[in-house]
XYZ file of C-alpha atoms in Angstrom:
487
model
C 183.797 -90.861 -130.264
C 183.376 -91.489 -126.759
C 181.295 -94.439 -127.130
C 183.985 -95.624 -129.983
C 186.745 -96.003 -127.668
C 185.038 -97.710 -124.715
C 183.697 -100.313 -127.177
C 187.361 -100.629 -128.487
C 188.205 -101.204 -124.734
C 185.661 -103.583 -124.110
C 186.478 -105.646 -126.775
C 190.134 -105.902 -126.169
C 189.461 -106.708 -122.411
C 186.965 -110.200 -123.635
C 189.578 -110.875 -125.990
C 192.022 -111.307 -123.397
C 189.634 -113.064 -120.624
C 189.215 -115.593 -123.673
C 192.883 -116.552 -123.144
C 193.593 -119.848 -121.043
C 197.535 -119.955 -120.868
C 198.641 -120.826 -117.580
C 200.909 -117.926 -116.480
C 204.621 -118.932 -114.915
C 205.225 -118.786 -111.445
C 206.862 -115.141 -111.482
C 204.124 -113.946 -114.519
C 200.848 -112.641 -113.264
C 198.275 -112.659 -116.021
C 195.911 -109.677 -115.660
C 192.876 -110.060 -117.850
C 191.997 -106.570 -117.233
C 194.828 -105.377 -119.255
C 194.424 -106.224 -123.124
C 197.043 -108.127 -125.275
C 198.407 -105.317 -128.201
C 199.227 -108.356 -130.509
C 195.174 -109.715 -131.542
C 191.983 -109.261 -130.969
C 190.948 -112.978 -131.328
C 190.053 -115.699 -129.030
C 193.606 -116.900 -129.504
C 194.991 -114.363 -127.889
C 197.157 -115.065 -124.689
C 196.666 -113.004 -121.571
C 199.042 -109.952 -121.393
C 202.314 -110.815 -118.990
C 202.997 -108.841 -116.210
C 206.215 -110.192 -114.155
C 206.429 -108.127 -110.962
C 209.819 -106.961 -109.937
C 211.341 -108.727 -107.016
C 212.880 -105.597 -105.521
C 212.043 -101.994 -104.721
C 214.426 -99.637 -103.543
C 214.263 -97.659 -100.644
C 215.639 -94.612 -102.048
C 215.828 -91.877 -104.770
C 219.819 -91.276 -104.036
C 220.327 -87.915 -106.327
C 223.690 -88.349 -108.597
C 226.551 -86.884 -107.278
C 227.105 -85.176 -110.848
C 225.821 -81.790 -112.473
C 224.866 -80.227 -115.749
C 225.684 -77.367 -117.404
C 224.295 -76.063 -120.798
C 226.182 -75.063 -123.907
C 224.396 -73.746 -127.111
C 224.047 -75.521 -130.143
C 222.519 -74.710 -133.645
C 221.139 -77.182 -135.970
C 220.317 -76.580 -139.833
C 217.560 -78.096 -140.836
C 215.230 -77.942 -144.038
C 212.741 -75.108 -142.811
C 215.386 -73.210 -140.768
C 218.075 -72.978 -138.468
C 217.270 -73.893 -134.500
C 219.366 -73.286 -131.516
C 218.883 -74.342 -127.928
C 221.210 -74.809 -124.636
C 221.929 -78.305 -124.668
C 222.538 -79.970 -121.206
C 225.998 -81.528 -120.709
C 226.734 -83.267 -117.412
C 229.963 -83.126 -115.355
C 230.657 -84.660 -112.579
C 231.667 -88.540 -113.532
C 234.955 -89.542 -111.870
C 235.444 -91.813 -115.756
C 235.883 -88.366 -118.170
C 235.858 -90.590 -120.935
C 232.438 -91.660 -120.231
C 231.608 -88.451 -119.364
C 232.720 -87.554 -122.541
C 231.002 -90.394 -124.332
C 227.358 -89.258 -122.516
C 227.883 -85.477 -123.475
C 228.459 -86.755 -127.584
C 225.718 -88.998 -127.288
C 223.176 -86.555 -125.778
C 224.171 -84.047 -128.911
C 223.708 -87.186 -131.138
C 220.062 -87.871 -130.103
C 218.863 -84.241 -129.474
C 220.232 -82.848 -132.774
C 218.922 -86.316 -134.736
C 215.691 -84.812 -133.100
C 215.952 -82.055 -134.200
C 216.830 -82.645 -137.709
C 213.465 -84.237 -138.376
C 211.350 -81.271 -136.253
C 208.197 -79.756 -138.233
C 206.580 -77.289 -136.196
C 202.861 -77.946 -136.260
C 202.077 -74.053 -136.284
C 204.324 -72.126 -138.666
C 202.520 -69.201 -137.342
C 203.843 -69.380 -133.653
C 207.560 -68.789 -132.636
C 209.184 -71.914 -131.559
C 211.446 -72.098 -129.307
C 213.664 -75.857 -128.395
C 214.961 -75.932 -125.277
C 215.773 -79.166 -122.980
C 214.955 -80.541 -119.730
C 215.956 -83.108 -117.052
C 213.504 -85.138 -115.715
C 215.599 -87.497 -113.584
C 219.184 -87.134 -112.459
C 219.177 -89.954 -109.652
C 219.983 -93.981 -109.523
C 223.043 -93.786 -112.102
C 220.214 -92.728 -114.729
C 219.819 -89.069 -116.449
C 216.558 -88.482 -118.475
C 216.015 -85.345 -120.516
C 213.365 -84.404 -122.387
C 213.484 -82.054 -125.656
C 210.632 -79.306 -125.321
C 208.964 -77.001 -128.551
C 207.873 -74.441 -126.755
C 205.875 -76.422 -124.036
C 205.393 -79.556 -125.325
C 206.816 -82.387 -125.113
C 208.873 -83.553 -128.682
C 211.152 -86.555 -127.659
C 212.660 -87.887 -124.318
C 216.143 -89.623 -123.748
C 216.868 -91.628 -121.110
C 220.847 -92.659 -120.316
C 222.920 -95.045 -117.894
C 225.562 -93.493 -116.055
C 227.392 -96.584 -115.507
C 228.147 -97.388 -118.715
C 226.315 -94.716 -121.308
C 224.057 -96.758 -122.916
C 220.540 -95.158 -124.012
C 217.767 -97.182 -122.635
C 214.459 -97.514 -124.504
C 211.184 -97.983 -123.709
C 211.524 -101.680 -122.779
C 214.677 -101.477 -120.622
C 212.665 -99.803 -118.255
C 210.507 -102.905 -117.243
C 210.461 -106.001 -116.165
C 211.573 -109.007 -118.198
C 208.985 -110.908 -119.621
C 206.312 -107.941 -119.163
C 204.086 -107.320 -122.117
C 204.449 -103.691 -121.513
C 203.109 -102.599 -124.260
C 199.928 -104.131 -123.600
C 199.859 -102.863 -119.953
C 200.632 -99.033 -121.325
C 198.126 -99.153 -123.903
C 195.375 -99.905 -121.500
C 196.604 -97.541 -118.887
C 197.003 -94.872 -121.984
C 193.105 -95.337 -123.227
C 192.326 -95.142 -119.090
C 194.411 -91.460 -118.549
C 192.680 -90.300 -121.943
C 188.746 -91.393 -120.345
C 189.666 -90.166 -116.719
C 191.249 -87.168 -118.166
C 187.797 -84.974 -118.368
C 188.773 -84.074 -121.858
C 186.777 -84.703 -124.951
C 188.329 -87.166 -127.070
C 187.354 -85.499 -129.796
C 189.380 -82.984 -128.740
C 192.446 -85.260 -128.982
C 191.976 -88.162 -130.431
C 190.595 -88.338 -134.719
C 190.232 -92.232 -134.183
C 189.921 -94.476 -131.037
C 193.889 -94.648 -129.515
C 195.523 -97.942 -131.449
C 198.821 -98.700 -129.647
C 202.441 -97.404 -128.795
C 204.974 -98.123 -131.224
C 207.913 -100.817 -129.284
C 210.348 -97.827 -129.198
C 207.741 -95.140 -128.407
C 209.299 -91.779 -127.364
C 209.424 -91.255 -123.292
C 210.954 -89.641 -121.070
C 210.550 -90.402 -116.888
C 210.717 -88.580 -113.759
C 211.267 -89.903 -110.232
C 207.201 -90.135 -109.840
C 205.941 -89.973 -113.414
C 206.029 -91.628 -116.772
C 205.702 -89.486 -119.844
C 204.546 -91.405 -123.240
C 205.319 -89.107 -126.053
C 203.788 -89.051 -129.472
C 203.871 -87.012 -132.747
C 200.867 -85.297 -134.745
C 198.925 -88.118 -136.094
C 200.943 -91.622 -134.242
C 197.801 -93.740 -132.564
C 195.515 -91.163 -133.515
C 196.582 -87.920 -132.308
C 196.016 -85.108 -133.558
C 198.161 -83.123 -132.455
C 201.732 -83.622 -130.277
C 200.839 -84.811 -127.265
C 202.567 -86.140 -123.854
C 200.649 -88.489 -121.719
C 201.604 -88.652 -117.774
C 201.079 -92.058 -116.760
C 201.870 -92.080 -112.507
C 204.577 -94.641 -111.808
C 202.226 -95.380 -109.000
C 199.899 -97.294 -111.602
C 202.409 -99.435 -112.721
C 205.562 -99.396 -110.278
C 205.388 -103.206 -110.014
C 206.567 -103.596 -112.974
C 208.936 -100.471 -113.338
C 212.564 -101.958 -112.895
C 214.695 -99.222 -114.113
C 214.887 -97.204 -111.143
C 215.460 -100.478 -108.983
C 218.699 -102.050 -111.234
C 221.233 -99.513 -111.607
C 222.080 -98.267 -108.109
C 224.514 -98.839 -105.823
C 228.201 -97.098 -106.582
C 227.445 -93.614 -106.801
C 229.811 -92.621 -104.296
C 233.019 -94.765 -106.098
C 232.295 -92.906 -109.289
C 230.592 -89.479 -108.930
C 232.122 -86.497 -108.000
C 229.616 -84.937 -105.855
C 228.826 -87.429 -103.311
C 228.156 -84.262 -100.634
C 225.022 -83.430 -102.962
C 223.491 -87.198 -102.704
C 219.655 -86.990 -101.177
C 218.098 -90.290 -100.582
C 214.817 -89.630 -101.458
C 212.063 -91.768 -100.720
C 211.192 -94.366 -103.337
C 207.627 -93.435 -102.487
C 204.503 -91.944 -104.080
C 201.723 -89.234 -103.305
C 198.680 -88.160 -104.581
C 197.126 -84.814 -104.787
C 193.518 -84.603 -103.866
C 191.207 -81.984 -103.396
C 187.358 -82.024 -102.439
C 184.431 -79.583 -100.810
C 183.594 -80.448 -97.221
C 180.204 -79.530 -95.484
C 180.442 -78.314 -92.230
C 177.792 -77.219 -89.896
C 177.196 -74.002 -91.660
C 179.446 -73.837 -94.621
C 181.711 -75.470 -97.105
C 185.433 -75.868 -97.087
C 187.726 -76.536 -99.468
C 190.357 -79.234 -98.742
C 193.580 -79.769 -100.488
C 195.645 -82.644 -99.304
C 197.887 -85.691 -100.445
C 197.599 -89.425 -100.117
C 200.467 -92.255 -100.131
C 200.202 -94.357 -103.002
C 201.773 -97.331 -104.366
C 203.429 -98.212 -101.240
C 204.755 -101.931 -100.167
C 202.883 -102.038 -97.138
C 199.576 -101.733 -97.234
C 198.820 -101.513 -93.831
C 200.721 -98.502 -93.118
C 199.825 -96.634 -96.011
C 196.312 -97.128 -95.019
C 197.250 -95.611 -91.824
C 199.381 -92.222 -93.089
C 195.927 -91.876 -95.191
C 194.005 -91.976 -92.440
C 195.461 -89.597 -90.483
C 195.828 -86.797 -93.045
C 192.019 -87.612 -94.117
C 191.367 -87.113 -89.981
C 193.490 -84.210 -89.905
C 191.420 -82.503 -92.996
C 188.027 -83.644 -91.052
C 189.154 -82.039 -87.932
C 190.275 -78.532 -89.388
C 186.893 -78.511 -91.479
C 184.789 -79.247 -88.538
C 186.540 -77.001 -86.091
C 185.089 -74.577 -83.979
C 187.398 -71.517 -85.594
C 186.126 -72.422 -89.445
C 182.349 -72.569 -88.211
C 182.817 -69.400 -86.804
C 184.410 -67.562 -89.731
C 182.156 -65.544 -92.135
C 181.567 -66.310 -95.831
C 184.132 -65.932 -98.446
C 183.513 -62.425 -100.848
C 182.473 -64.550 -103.477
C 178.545 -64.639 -103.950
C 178.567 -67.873 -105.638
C 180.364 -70.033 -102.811
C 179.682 -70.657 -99.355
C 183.176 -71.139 -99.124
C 184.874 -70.252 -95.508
C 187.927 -71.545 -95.362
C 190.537 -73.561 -97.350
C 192.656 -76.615 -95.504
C 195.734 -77.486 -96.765
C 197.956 -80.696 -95.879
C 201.496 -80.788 -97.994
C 204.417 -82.835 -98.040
C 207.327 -80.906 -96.292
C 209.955 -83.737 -96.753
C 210.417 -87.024 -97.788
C 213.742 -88.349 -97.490
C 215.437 -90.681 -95.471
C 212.618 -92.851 -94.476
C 210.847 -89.689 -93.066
C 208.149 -87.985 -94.178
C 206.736 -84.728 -92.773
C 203.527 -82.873 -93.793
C 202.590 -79.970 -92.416
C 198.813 -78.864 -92.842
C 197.152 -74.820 -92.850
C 194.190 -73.585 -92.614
C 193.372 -70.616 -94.286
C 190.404 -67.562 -94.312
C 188.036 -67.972 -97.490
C 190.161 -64.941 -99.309
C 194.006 -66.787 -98.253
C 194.549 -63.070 -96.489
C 195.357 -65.049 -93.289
C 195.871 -68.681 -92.021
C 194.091 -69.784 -88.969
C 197.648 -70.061 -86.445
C 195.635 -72.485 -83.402
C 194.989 -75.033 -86.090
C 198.535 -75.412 -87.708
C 199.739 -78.811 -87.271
C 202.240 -81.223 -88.156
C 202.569 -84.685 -88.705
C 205.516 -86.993 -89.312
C 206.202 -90.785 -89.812
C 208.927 -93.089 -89.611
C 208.583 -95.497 -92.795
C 211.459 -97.917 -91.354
C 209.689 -97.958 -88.427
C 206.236 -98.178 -89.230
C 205.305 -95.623 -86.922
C 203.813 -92.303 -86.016
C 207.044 -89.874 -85.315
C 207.812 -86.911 -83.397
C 210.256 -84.545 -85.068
C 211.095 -82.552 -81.357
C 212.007 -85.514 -79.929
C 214.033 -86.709 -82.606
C 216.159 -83.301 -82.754
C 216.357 -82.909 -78.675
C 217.025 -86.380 -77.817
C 220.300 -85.663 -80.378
C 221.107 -82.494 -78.963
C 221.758 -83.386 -75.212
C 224.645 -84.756 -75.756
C 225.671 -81.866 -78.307
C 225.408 -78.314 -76.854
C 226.862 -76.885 -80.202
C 224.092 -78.026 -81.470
C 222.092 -76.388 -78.887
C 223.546 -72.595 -79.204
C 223.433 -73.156 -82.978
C 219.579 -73.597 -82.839
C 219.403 -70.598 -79.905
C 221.656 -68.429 -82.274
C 219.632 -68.810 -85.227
C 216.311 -68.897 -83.997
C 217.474 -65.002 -82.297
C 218.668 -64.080 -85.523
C 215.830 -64.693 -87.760
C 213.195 -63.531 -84.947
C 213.261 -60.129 -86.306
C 210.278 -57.105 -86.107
C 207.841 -57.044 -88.723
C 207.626 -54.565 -91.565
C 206.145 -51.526 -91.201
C 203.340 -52.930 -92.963
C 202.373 -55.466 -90.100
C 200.469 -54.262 -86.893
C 203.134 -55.437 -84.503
C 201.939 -56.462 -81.013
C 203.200 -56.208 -77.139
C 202.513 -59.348 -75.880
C 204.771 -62.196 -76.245
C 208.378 -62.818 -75.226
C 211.170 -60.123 -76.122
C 213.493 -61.768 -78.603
C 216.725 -61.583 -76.325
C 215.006 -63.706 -73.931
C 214.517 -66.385 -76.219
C 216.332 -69.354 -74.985
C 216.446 -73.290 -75.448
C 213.716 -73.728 -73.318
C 211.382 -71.503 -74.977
C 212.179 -72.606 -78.055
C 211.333 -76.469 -76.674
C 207.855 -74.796 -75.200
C 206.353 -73.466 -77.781
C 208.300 -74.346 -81.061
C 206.512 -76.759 -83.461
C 209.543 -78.625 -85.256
C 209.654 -79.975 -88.447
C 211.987 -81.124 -91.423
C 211.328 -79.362 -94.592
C 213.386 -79.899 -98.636
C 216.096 -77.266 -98.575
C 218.036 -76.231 -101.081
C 219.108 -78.293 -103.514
C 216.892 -80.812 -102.001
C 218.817 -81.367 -98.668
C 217.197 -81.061 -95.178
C 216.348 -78.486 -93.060
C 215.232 -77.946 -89.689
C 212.472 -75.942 -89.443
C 210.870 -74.289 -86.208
C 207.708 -72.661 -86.125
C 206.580 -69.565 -83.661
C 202.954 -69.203 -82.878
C 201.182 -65.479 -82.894
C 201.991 -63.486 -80.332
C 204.629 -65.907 -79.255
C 207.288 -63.138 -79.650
C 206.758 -59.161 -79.108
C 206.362 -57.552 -81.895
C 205.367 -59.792 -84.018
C 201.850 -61.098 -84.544
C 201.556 -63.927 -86.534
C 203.425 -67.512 -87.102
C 206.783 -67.135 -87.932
C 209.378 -69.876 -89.054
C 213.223 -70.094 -88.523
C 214.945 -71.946 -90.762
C 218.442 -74.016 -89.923
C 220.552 -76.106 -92.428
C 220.338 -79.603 -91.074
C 223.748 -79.696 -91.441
C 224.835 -76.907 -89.270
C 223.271 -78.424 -86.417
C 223.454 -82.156 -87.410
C 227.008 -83.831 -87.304
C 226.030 -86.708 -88.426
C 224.654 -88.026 -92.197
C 221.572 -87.583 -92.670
C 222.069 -91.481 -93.565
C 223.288 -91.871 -89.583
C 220.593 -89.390 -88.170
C 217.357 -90.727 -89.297
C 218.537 -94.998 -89.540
């Protein structure tokens, strides 16, 4: 099967290096990318017309959901879920209009449901994926996978389809059924295991449904060769050049959403997971971390990369994980695990904050905690203690705020802990301490807006003996937008 489908992929890729069209100015021809129309020599190269604009931002809709239930006869039964309605739109009537259509679609859905296990319960239940740049995608779940996706304008109602969300003049069904048959050989899983023939093409309309980061292609039992339902995630990182829908819509939120205080801007930006075994001098580590993706400027994603990469290298090689003994497990020469994650990324920033941690996670290793931030208008390496003190001298509210809260939160560990003496007693913690030996960073809050974190080394206060955080609203302390803050 395996050797099936990369023929199949080999052929399709001569078929379109045959081609000899000269692409238009704005088209880039990509022979690596096969044309879903024919496999002859007459074929033209697939069209890919890059978008001429990326936003910045993710700016969350200032509108809301709530769920009411719904039943739906069908042939083999009767189905109910809680179906999301939004609220929120300053227009009710469109509001209106979304809420019908949404029942419309999801109950047209699932009308025409056949569960493909009559022995297992099913249970429907829907999703959003996206609630940001005047769009709203939902997806419609049985049990855990994946059944249809709708995707819907704010501005004016209309349900987009597949094609809306590109570029015009992109052959996009060409570029996602090469970067389909790609996810299923990358994936690690049999294709046998998924596939009864070698993976044909998407239908024009296929089902989707898209997040802020991914692109979900759905398909039924037995479409393209499936054999069962199945969802492929296709990273908007692979093909965000030619992704317009999240770049089009944007722009008067504020004029006719309700919620404006709930907008995040979001970084338009994408990460990576990765994850690999370092050697050190005696052991192995495990290393967790992300990597930028996808972004405009090549030059300083390379350098973000680099530093987290360093950062992982560093905490591997360090003097405290040489030293540490063997993990419990007999099969692994595992002593430690590093771990580098995104904190925040919003507003241009981006913070990630990385731990180390003993082979059994019973304890992170506090002297090699770290953070690192950068300034993506900027193009530069960025200090999040300087950013928050240089504001607060000229805003001592600000200043007993952060005093009053860090006292507050510094409280004695549970009985549970082995509290120490050493350290500074909590009601002599003052502005100046907190400068001295606070690590600051920004972390997601709730309901995705900012806050100000600050981080207490071991020991640091009495009583307690191990790295504590205090967490602050960004709000409380900032006066500003976060807009005005971080420009």
């Amino acid at each position: 099967m395996k050797r099936a489908i990369k023929l199949f992929i080999v052929l399709l890729i001569l078929a379109s290096f045959i081609a000899c069209d000269k692409p238009q100015d704005n088209v880039k021809t990509n022979p690596d990318i096969p044309s879903s129309s024919t496999n002859d020599s007459s074929s033209p190269p697939t069209k890919l017309v890059k978008k001429t604009q990326k936003l910045p931002y993710l700016l969350t809709n200032g509108v809301n959901e709530n769920h009411i239930e719904t039943k739906v006869a069908t042939d083999i039964g009767v189905f109910s879920l809680h179906l999301p309605q939004i609220y929120g739109l300053k227009d009710k009537s469109l509001e209106s209009k979304i809420n019908e259509t949404i029942k419309e679609d999801v109950n047209k859905e699932i009308t025409k449901y056949v569960p493909e296990d009559s022995s297992i319960p099913v249970t429907l239940h829907c999703a959003n994926r996206l609630n940001a740049n005047n769009l709203y995608s939902i997806c419609l779940y049985d049990n855990y996978n994946p059944i249809a996706g709708f995707l819907y304008r704010l501005t004016d109602g209309k349900s987009l389809n597949l094609k809306d969300i590109f570029t015009e003049g992109t052959d996009y069904i060409s570029l996602l059924n090469q970067t389909i048959i790609e996810r299923i050989i990358s994936s690690g899983l049999n294709e046998e295991d998924c596939l009864d023939r070698p993976f044909s093409t998407i239908r024009e309309n296929q089902s989707f449904s898209i997040s802020g980061s991914i692109l979900y292609i759905i398909f039924d039992k037995g479409e393209s060769g499936f054999i069962k339902r199945t969802s492929v995630e296709i990273p908007l990182y692979l093909i965000d050049d030619y992704v317009q829908v999240l770049d089009l819509y944007s722009g008067n939120e504020r004029e006719t959403q309700e919620f404006s205080n709930q907008m995040v801007r979001a970084n338009n930006i994408f990460f990576i997971s990765k994850g690999e075994v370092i050697k050190n001098a005696s052991k192995s580590v495990w290393a967790y971390y992300p990597q930028l993706a996808g972004y405009k400027d090549l030059g300083f994603q390379n350098k973000i990369n680099d530093i987290i990469i360093k950062a992982v290298k560093e905490a591997a090689n360090s003097k405290e994980v040489e030293n540490l003994p063997k993990g419990k497990n007999k099969a692994s020469d595992q002593s430690a695990t590093v771990q580098l994650w995104v904190t925040f990324n919003q507003y241009g920033i981006i913070t990630i904050a990385r731990n180390v941690y003993t082979a059994d996670l019973s304890k992170s290793i506090d002297s090699l905690y770290s953070i690192y931030s950068f300034k993506l208008k900027n193009k530069e390496v960025l200090d999040c203690k300087e950013l928050i003190t240089d504001y607060l001298k000229n805003h001592k509210e600000g200043i007993d705020i952060v005093v009053d809260r860090t006292v507050s939160q510094l409280s004695p560990p549970s009985s549970s802990l082995q509290a120490n003496n050493d350290g500074i007693d909590v009601s002599k913690v003052d502005y100046n301490f907190i400068l001295k030996e606070g690590k600051f960073l920004f972390r997601d809050g709730y309901g995705s807006k900012p806050n100000l974190i600050i981080s207490f080394g071991e020991n640091k206060i009495k009583g307690i003996n191990f790295r504590i955080e205090v967490s602050i609203p960004f709000d409380d302390v900032i006066k500003e937008s976060p807009e005005e803050f971080f420009k």
